[in-house]
Coordinates of C-alpha atoms and ligand atoms in Angstrom, one line a residue:
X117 CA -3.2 7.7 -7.3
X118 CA -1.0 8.3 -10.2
X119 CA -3.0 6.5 -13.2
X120 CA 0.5 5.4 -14.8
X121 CA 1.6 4.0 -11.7
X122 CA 1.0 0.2 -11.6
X123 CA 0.6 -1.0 -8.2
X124 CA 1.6 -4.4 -7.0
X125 CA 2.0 -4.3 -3.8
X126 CA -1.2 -5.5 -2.6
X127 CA 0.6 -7.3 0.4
X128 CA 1.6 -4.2 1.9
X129 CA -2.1 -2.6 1.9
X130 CA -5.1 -3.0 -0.3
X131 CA -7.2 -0.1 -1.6
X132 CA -10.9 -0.2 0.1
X133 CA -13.2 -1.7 -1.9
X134 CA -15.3 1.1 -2.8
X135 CA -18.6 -0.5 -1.0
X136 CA -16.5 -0.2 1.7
X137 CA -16.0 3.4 1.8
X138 CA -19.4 4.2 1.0
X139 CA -20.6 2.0 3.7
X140 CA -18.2 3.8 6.2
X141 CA -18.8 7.5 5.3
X142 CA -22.6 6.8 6.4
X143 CA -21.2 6.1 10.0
X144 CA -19.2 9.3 10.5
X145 CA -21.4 12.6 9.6
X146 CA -24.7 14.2 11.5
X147 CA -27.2 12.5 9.3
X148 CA -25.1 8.9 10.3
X149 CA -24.8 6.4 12.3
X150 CA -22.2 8.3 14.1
X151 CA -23.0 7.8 17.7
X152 CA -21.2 6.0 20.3
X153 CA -21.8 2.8 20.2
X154 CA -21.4 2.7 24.5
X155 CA -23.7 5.1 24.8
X156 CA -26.7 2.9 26.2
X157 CA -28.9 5.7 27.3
X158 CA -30.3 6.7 23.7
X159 CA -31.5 5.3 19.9
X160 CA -28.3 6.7 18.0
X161 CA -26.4 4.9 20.4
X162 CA -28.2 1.6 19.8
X163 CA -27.7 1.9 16.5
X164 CA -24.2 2.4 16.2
X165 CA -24.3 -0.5 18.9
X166 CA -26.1 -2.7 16.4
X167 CA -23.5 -1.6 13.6
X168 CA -20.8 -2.4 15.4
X169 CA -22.1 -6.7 16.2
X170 CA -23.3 -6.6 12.8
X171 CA -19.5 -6.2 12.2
X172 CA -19.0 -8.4 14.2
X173 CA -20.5 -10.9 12.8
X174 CA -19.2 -10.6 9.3
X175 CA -15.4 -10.9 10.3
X176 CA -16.7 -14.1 12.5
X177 CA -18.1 -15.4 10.0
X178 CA -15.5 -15.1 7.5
X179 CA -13.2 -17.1 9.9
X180 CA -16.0 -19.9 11.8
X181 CA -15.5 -18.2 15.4
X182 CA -18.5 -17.0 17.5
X183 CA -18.7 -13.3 17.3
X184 CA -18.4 -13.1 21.2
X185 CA -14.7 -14.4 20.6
X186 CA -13.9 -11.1 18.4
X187 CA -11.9 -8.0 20.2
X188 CA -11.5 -5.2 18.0
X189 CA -8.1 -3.8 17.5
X190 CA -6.3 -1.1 15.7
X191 CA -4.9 -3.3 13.6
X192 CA -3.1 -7.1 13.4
X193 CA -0.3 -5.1 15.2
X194 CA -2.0 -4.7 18.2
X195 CA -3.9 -7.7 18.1
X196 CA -0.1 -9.5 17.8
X197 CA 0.6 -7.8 20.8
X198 CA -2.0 -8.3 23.0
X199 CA -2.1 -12.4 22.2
X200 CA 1.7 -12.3 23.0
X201 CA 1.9 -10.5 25.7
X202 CA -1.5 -10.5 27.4
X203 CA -1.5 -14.6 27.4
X204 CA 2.4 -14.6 28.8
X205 CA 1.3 -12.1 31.2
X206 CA -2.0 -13.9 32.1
X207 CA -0.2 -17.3 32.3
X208 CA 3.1 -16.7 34.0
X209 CA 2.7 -19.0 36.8
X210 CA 2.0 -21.7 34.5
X211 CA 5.4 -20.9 32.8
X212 CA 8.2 -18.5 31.2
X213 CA 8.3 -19.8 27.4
X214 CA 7.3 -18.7 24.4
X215 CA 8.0 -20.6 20.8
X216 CA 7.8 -18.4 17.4
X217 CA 9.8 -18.5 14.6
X218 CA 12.4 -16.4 13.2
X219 CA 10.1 -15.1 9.7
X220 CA 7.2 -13.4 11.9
X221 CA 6.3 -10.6 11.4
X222 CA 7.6 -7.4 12.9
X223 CA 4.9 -7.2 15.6
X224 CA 5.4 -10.8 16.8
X225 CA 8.8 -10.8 16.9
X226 CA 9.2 -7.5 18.1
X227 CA 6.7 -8.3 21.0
X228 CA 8.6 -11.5 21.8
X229 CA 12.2 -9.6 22.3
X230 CA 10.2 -7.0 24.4
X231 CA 8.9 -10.1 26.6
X232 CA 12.5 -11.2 26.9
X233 CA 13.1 -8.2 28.6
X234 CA 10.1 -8.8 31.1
X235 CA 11.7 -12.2 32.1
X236 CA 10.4 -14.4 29.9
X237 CA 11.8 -16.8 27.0
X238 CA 11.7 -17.5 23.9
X239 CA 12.7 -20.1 21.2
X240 CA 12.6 -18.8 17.2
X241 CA 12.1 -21.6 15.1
X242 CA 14.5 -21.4 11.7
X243 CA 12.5 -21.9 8.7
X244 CA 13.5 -24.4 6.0
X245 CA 14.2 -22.9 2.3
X246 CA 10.8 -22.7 1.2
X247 CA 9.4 -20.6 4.3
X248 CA 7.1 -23.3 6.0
X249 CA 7.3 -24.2 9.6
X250 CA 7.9 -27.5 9.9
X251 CA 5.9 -29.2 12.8
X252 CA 8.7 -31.7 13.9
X253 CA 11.0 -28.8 14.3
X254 CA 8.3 -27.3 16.7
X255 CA 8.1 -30.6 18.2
X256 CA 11.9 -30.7 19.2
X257 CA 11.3 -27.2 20.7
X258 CA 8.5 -28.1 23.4
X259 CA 9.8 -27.9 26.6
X260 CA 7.6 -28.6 29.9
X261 CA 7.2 -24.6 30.7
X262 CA 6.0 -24.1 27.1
X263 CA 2.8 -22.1 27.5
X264 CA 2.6 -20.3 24.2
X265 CA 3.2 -20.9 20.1
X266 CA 2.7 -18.2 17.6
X267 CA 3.0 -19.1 14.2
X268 CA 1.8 -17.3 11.1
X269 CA -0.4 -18.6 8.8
X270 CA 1.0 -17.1 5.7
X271 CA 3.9 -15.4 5.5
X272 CA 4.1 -11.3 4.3
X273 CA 7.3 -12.0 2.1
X274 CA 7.0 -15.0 0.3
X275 CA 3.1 -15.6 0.4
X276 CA 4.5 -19.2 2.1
X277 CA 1.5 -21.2 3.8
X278 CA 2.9 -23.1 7.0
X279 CA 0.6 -26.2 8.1
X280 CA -1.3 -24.5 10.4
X281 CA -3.5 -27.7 11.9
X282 CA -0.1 -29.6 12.0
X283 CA 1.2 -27.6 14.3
X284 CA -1.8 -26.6 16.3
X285 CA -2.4 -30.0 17.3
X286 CA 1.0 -30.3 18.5
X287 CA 0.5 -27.4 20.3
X288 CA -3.0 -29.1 21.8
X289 CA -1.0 -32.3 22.5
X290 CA 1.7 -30.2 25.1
X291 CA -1.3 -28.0 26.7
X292 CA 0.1 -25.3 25.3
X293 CA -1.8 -22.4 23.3
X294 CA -1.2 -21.5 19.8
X295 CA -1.8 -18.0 18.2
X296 CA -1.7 -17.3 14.1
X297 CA -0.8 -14.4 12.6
X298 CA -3.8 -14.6 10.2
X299 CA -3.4 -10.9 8.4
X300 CA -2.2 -12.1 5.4
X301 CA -4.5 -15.4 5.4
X302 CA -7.8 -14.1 5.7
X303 CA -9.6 -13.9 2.2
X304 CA -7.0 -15.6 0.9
X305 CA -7.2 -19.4 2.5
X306 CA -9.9 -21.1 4.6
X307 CA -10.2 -20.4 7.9
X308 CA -12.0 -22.1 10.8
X309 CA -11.9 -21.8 14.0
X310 CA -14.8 -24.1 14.9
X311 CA -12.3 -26.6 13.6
X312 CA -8.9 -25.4 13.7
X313 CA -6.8 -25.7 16.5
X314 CA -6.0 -22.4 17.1
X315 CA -6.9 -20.0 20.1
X316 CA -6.0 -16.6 19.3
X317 CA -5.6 -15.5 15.3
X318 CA -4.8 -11.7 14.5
X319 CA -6.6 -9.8 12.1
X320 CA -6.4 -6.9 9.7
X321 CA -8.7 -4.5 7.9
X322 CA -6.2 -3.0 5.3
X323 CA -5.3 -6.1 4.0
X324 CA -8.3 -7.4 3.1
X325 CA -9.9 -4.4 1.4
X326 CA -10.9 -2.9 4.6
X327 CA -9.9 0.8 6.1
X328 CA -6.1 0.9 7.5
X329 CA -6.2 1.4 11.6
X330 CA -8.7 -1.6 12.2
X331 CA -8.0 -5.4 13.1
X332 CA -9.7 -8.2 15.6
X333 CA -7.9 -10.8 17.9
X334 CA -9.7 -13.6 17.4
X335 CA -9.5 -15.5 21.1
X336 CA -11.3 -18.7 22.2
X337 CA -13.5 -19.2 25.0
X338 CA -11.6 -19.7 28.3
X339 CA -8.4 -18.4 26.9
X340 CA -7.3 -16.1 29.2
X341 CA -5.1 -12.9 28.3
X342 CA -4.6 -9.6 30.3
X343 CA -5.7 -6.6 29.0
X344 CA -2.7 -4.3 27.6
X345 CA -5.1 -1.0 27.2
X346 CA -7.1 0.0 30.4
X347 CA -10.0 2.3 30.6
X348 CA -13.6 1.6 30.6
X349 CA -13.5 -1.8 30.2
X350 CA -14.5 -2.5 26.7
X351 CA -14.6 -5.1 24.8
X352 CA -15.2 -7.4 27.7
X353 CA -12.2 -5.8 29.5
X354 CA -9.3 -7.0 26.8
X355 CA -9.3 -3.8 25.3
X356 CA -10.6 -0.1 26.5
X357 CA -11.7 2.7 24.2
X358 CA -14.4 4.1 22.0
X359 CA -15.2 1.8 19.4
X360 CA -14.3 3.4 15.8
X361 CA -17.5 2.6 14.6
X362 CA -16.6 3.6 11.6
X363 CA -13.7 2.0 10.7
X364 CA -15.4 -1.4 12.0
X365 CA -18.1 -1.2 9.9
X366 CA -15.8 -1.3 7.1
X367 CA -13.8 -4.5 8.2
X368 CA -17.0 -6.1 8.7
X369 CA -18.4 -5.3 5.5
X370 CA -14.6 -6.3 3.8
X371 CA -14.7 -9.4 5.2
X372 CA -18.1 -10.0 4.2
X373 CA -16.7 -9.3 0.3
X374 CA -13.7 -11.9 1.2
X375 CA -16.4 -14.5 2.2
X376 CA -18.2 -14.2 -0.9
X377 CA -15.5 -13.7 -3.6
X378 CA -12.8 -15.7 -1.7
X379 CA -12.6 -18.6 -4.7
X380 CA -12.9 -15.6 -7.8
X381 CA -10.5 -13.6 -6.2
X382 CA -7.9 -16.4 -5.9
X383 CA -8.7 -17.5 -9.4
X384 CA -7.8 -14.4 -10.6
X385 CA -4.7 -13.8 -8.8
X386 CA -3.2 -17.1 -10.1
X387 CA -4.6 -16.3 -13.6
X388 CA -2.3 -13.1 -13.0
X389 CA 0.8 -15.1 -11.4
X390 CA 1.0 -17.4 -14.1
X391 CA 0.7 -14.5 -16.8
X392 CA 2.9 -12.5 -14.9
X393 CA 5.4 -15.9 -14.7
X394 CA 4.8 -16.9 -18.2
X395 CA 5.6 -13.1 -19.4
X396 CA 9.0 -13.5 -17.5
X397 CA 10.2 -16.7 -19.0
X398 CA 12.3 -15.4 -21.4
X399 CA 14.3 -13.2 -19.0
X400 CA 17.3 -15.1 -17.7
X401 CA 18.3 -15.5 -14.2
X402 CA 14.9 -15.1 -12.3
X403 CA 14.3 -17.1 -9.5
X404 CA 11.1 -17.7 -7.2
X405 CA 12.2 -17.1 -3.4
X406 CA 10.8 -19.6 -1.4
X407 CA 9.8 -21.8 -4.1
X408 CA 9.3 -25.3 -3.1
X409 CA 6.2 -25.4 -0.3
X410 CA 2.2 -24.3 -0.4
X411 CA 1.5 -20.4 -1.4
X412 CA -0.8 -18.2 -1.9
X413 CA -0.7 -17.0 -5.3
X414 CA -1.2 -13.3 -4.7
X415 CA 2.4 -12.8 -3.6
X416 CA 5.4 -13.6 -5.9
X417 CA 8.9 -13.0 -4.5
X418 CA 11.5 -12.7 -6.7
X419 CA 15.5 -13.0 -7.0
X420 CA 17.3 -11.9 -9.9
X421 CA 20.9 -12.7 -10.9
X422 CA 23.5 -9.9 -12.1
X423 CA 21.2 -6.9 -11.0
X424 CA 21.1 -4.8 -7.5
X425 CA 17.7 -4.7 -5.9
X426 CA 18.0 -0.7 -5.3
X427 CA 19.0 0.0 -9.0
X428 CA 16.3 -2.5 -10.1
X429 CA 13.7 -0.7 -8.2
X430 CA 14.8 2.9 -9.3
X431 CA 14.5 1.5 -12.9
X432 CA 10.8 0.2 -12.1
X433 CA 9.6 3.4 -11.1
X434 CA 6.4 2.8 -13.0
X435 CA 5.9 -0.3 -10.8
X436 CA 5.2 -0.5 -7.1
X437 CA 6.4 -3.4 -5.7
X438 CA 8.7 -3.6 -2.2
X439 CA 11.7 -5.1 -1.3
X440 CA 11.5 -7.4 1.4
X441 CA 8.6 -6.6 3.9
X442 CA 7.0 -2.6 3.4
X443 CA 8.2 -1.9 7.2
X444 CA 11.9 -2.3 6.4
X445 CA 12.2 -0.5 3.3
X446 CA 13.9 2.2 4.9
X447 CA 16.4 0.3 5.6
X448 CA 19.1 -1.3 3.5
X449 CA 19.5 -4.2 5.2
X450 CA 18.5 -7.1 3.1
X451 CA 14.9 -8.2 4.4
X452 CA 15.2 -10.9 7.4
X453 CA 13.0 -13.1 5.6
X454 CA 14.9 -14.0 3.2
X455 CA 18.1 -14.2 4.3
X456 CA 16.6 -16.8 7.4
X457 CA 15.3 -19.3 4.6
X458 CA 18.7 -19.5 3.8
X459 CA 19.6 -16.5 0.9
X460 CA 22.7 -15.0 0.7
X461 CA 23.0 -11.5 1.2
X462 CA 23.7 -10.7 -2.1
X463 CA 20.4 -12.6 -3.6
X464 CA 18.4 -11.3 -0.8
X465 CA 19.0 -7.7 -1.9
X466 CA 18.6 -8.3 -5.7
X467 CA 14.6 -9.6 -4.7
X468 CA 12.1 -7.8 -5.2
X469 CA 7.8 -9.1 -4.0
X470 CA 5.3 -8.6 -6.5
X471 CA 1.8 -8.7 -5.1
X472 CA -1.4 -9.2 -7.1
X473 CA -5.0 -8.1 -5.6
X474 CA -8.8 -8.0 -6.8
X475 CA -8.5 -5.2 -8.6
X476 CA -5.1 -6.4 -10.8
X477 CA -5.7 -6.0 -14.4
X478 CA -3.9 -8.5 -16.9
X479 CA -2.9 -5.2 -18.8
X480 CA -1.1 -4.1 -15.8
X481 CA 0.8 -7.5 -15.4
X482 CA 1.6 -7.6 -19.0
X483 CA 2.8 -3.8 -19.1
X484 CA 5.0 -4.8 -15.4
X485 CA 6.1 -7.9 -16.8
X486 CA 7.6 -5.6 -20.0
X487 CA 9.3 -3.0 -17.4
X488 CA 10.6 -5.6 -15.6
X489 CA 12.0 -7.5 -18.4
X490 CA 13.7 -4.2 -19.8
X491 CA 15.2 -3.0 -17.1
X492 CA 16.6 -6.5 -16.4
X493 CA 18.3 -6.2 -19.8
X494 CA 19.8 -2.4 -19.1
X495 CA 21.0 -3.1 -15.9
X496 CA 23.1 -6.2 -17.0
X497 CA 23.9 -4.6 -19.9
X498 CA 25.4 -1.4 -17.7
X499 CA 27.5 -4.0 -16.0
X500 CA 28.7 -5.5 -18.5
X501 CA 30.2 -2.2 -19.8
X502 CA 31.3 -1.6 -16.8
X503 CA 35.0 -1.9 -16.1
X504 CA 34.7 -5.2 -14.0
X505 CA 36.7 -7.1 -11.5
X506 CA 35.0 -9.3 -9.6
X507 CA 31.6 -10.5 -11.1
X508 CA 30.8 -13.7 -9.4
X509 CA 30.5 -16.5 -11.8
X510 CA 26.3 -17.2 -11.6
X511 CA 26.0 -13.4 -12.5
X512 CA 28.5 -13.5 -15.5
X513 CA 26.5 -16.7 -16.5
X514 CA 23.3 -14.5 -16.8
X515 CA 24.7 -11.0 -18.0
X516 CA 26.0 -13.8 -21.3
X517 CA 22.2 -15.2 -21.5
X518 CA 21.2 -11.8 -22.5
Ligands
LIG247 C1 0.3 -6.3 7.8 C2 0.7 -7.3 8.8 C3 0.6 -7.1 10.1 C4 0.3 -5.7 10.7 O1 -1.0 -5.4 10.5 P1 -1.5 -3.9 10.8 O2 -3.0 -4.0 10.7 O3 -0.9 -3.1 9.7 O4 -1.0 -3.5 12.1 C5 0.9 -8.1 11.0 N1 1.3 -9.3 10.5 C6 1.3 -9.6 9.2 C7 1.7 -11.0 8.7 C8 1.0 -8.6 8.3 O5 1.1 -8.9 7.0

């Protein structure tokens, strides 16, 4: 990577940790641990067997679940998918709906449109300001043919934590099951599913240190979901194909860094939040999105008054840092997220998310915090000498501030 380049966008993906990578290029050559790991009919196969439950066991353990209740993925995507629809598939004479909420990720909400089209239905839940379910709303939502709640744990955008056993036991309460959307919890706050109501809970590899192309549906014991990939009947028939022995090993071995250095890895991102924060308090006009709830500290999303977000981000070019969710950035719509807790379009585009991983150095947060803060002042400055008509009054506060 580009050595001048400071990269905050830990959110979207995570380098692998380089024990990782060493750890996975012994599983892929001749002198490896290459084989199949279905192959039953020879040593290198037993190996790779032995590998891949070792794996296993690490990405159970990180998150209190038997390693029997882990199907490997290619990623949270997938594992979003198949808890949607392979429980509403698996359960449709029970009933038709499905509650989620309206800040899910991509792969939920995407899955739960696509289920609309199969017949079935679904309520999204509207968040309040600060991006945190909140259980009564759920509540108020329930109706008798409610079979299924998915609800993410921490949200990709704002870094907002909703309260997950809340809602879980209201779930428990209807009979209804309740999946999380864990990729952006795990590592970063306690999971356990030996205690948590929960049932299903979708995992990722990339975000947690771990190769890209890998993730685990967690799924309780006598949950039942169809299958949505067929062929050989892996993974106790919930999902067909050659294990990527490779790539597994790696989650495993991630996840067994994120157990061990979950509390000094969250100790140092808020050291660097509150650096980064305390760097910024001179700059007018900077507001935290979502403010107001529980976060994690690795993910700071940010509005900023008298600035557009596309300019702001061509200005930062030293910095990499997203606007709005990584899958969207293509677009110039303003990022759903923010505009359902309530932002208007205009702030929503001017916000930019800042997120902070193990391998942030305070240097690089001090020397961000610096491009930030400049390009803050030449942007408003560039409007200010701009001919101007119609500068809404919050921005003409801040472009006086500075
Ligand atoms: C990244 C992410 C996903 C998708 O995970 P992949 O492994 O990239 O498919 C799903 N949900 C959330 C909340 C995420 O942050």
């Amino acid at each position: 990577m580009n050595t001048s380049l400071i990269y905050l966008d830990y959110a979207a993906t995570t380098p692998v940790d380089p024990q990782v990578a060493e750890l996975m290029a012994r599983h892929l050559t001749r002198e490896g641990t290459f084989a199949n790991p279905a192959s039953r009919s020879h040593m290198a196969g037993w190996m790779a067997e032995q590998a891949v439950e070792g794996a296993r066991r690490q990405v159970s353990d990180l998150i209190g679940a038997d390693p029997r209740e882990i199907v490997w993925t290619s990623g949270a995507t997938e594992a979003d998918n198949l808890a949607l629809t392979g429980f509403m598939r698996a359960n449709r004479a029970r009933g038709r709906h499905l509650i989620t909420s309206s800040i899910e990720h991509k792969a939920v909400l995407d899955t739960a449109s696509m289920l609309e089209q199969e017949g079935f239905e679904v309520t999204r839940l509207a968040p309040p300001s600060d991006g945190g379910i909140d259980p009564e709303k759920l509540r108020e939502a329930l109706r008798p043919d409610t079979v299924l709640i998915s609800l993410m744990a921490v949200n990709n955008e704002l870094g907002s934590i909703s309260d997950i056993n809340a809602l879980g036991r209201i779930a428990r309460e209807h009979g209804a099951a309740f999946h999380v959307d864990a990729a952006q919890a795990a590592g970063k706050i306690e999971l356990d599913m030996s205690e948590q109501p929960i049932d299903m809970l979708s995992l990722s590899g990339h975000k947690v240190y771990g190769p890209k192309g890998i993730g685990a549906l967690y799924v309780r014991r006598g949950t039942r979901i169809e299958a949505l990939i067929h062929g050989g009947g892996h993974e106790r028939g919930m999902r067909s194909g050659t294990l990527a022995t490779h790539q597994i090993v790696g989650m495993g071995q991630a996840f067994a860094l994120a157990a061990d250095s979950l509390d000094e890895d969250r100790q140092h991102v808020s050291a660097l939040r509150q650096r980064f924060l305390a760097g910024l308090q001179e700059c007018e006009g900077v507001h935290i999105n979502g403010e107001g709830g529980t976060s994690v500290p690795n993910i700071l999303n940010l509005g900023f008054d008298g600035v557009d977000g596309e300019a702001l981000l061509m200005a930062l070019r030293d910095v990499a840092v997203s606007t709005g969710s990584a899958c969207n950035s293509a677009s110039v719509d303003p990022s759903y997220v923010l505009t359902e807790i309530g932002l208007p379009r205009e702030r929503a585009l001017a916000s930019l998310r800042f997120s902070f991983g193990r391998f942030t150095t305070a240097e690089e947060i001090d020397q961000a915090g610096q491009s930030l803060h400049q390009a803050l002042v030449s942007l408003r400055q560039a409007r200010q000498n701009r001919p101007s008509f119609d500068v809404p009054t919050e921005q003409a506060h801040a472009r006086q501030q500075d």
